[in-house]
Short mmCIF file of C-alpha atoms and ligand atoms in Angstrom, two decimals:
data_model
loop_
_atom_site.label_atom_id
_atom_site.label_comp_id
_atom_site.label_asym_id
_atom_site.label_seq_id
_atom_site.Cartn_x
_atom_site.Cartn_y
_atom_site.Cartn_z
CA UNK A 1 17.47 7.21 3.73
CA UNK A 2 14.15 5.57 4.98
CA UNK A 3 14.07 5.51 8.87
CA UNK A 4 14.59 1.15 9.93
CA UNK A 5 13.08 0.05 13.12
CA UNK A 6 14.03 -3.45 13.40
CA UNK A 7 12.41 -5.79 16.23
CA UNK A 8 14.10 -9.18 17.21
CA UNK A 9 11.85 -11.81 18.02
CA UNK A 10 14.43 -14.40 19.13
CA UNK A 11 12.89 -14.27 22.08
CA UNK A 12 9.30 -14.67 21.41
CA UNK A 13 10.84 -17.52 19.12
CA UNK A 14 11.94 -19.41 22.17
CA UNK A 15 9.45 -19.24 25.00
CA UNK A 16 6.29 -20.56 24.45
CA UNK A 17 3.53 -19.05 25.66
CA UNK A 18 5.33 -15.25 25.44
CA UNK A 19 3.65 -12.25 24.51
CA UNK A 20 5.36 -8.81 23.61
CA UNK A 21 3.22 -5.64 22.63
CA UNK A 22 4.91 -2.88 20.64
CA UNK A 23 3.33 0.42 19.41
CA UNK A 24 5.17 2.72 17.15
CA UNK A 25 4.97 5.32 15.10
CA UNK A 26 4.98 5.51 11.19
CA UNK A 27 7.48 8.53 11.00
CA UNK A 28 7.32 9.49 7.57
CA UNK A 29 5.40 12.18 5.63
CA UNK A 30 5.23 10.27 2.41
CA UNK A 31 4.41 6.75 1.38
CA UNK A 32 6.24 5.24 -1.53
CA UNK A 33 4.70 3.08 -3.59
CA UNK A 34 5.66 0.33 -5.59
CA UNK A 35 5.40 2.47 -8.57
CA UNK A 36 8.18 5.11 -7.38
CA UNK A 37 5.67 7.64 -6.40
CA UNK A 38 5.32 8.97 -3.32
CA UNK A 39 1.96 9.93 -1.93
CA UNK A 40 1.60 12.36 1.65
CA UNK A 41 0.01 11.30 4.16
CA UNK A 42 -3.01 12.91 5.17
CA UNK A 43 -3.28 10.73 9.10
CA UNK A 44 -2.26 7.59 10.29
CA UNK A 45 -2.80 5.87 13.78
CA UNK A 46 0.21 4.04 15.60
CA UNK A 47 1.33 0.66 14.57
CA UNK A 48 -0.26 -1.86 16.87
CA UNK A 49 1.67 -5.02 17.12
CA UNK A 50 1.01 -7.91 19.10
CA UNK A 51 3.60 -10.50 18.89
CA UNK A 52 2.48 -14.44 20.44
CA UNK A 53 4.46 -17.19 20.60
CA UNK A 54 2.39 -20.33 19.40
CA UNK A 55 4.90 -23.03 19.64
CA UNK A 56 8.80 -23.47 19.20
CA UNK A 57 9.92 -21.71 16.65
CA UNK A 58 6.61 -20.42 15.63
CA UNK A 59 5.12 -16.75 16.16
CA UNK A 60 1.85 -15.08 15.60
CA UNK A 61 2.32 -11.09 14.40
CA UNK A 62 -1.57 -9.35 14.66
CA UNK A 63 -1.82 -5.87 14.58
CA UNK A 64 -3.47 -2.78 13.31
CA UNK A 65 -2.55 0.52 11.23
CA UNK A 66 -4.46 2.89 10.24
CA UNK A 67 -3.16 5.55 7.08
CA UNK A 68 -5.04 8.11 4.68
CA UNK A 69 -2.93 8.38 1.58
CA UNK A 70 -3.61 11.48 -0.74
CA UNK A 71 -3.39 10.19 -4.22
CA UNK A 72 -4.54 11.33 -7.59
CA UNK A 73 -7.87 10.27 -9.46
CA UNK A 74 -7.33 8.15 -11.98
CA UNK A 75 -9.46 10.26 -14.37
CA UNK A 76 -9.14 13.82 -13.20
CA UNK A 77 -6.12 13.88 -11.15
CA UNK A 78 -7.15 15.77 -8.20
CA UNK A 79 -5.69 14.46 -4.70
CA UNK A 80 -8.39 12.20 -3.34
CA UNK A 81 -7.95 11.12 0.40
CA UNK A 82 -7.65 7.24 0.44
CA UNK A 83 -8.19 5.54 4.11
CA UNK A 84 -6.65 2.42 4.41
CA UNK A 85 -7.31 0.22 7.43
CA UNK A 86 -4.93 -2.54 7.86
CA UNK A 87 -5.66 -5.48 10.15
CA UNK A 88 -3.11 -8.30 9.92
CA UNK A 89 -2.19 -11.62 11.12
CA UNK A 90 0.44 -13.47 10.45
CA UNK A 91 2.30 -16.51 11.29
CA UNK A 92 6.57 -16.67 11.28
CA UNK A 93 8.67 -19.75 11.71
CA UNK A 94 12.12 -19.45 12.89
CA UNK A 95 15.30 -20.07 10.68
CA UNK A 96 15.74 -23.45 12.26
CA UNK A 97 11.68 -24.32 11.13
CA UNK A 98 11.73 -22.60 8.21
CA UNK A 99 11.56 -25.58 5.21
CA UNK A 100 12.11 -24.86 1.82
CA UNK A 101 11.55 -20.96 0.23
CA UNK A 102 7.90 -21.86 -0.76
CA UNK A 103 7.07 -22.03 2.99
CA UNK A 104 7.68 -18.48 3.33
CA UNK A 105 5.29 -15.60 3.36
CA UNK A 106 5.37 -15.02 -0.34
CA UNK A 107 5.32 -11.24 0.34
CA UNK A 108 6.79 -10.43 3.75
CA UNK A 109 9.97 -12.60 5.30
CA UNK A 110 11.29 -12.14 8.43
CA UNK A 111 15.06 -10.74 8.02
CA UNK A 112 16.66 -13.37 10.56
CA UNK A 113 14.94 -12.85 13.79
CA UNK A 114 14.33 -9.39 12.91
CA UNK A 115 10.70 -8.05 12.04
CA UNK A 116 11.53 -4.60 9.81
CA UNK A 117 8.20 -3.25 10.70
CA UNK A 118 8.39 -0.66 8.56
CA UNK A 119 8.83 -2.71 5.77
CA UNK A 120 6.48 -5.21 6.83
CA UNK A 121 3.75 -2.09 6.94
CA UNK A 122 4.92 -0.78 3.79
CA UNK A 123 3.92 -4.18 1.71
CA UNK A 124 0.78 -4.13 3.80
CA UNK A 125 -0.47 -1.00 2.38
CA UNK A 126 0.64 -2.47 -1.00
CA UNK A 127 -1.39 -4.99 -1.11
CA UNK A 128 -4.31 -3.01 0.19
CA UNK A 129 -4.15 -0.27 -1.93
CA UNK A 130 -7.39 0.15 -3.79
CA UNK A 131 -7.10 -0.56 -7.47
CA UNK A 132 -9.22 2.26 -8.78
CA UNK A 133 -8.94 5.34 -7.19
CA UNK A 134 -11.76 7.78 -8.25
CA UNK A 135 -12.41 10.99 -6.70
CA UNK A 136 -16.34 10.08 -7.37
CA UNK A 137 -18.09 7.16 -9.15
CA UNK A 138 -19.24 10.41 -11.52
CA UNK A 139 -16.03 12.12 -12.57
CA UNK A 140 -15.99 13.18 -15.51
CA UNK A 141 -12.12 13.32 -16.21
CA UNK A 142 -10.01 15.41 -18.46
CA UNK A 143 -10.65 16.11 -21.87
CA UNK A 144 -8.17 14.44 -23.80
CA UNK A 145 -8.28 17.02 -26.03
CA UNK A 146 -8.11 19.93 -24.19
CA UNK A 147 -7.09 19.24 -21.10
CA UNK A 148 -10.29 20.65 -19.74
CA UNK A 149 -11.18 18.93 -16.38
CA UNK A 150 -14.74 18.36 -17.56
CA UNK A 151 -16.11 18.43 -13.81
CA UNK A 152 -15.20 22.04 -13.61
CA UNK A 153 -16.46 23.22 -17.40
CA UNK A 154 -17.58 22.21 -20.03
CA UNK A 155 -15.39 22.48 -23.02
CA UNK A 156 -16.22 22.94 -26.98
CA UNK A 157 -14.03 19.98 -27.84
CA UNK A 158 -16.12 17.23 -30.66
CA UNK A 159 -16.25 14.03 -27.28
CA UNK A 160 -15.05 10.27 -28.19
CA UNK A 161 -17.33 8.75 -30.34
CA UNK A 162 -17.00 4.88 -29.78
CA UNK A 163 -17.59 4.49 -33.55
CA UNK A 164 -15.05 1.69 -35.08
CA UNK A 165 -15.05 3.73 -38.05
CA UNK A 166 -13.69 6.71 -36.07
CA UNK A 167 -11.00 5.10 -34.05
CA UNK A 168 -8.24 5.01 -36.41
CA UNK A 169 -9.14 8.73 -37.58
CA UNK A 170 -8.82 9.54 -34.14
CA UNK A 171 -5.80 8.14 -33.38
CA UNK A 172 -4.02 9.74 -35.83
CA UNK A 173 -5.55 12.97 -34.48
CA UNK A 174 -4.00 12.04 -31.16
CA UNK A 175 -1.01 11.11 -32.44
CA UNK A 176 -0.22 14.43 -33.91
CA UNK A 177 -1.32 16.26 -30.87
CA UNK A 178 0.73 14.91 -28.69
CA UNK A 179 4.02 16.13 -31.08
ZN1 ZN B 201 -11.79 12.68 -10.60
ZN1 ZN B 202 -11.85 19.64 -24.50
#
């Protein structure tokens, strides 16, 4: 069971003009991705929050995080340290001001008056997750034959001709050696 740290902003709801600062840890060794993968955690900094009330009803949430994910190349597979820097900002209504659905952060709502920062930090690094991760614009990958990781040595295997002609014979040839 994930550790919750739940803040309630009722209060910078209400007075205008309030400002609340809160640091806190990430306390996990793993982050889990959206995919149902978990990926360790090579550093992180403290969660910075800054919470400002801009009017009635109405908060500002800035902050900072800072986390290195270890996750695998896409081509080779070998752990590849991935710094992510989050900066955020980002404005909360109130139940009372909140309209329809469509007015709501379409990724991150406020449970009540509660801020679930962990939550909240975990769709951050979501959506900042690079989409490619390579452990070098160069790698080679793994043979798909083989299994070779071509960075390391060479292998013997015939490579993928891009031929037309050749891609159905070598599908067929993949098919069976995957059985
Ligand atoms: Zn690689
Ligand atoms: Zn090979």
């Amino acid at each position: 069971m994930r550790e919750l740290k739940r803040i309630n902003l009722t209060e910078e709801f209400l007075s205008e003009g309030r400002v609340r600062f809160e640091k806190s840890e990430y306390p996990f060794e793993e982050y889990s991705g959206a995919d149902g993968l978990s990926y360790p955690i090579s550093s992180k900094s403290d969660i910075e929050l800054k919470i400002s009330n801009v009017k009635k009803g109405q908060i500002l949430l800035e902050g900072s995080f800072k986390i290195t994910l270890l996750m695998p190349c896409d081509r080779c597979l070998k752990d590849v340290e991935v710094p992510i820097d989050l900066e955020f900002q980002k404005e909360f209504l109130d139940e009372e001001h909140q309209g329809s659905m469509d007015d709501k952060d379409e990724f991150y709502a406020l449970e009540g008056s509660d801020l679930n920062v962990f939550d909240f930090i975990d769709q951050e690094i979501l959506l900042n997750l690079p989409s490619k991760i390579l452990c070098s614009d160069e790698c080679k990958g793994i043979c798909p034959i083989c299994g070779t990781d071509r960075n390391l040595n060479e292998c013997n295997c015939d490579s993928f001709v891009p031929d037309p002609r050749m891609a159905g014979i070598m599908d067929i040839f993949m098919a069976n050696k995957e059985v």
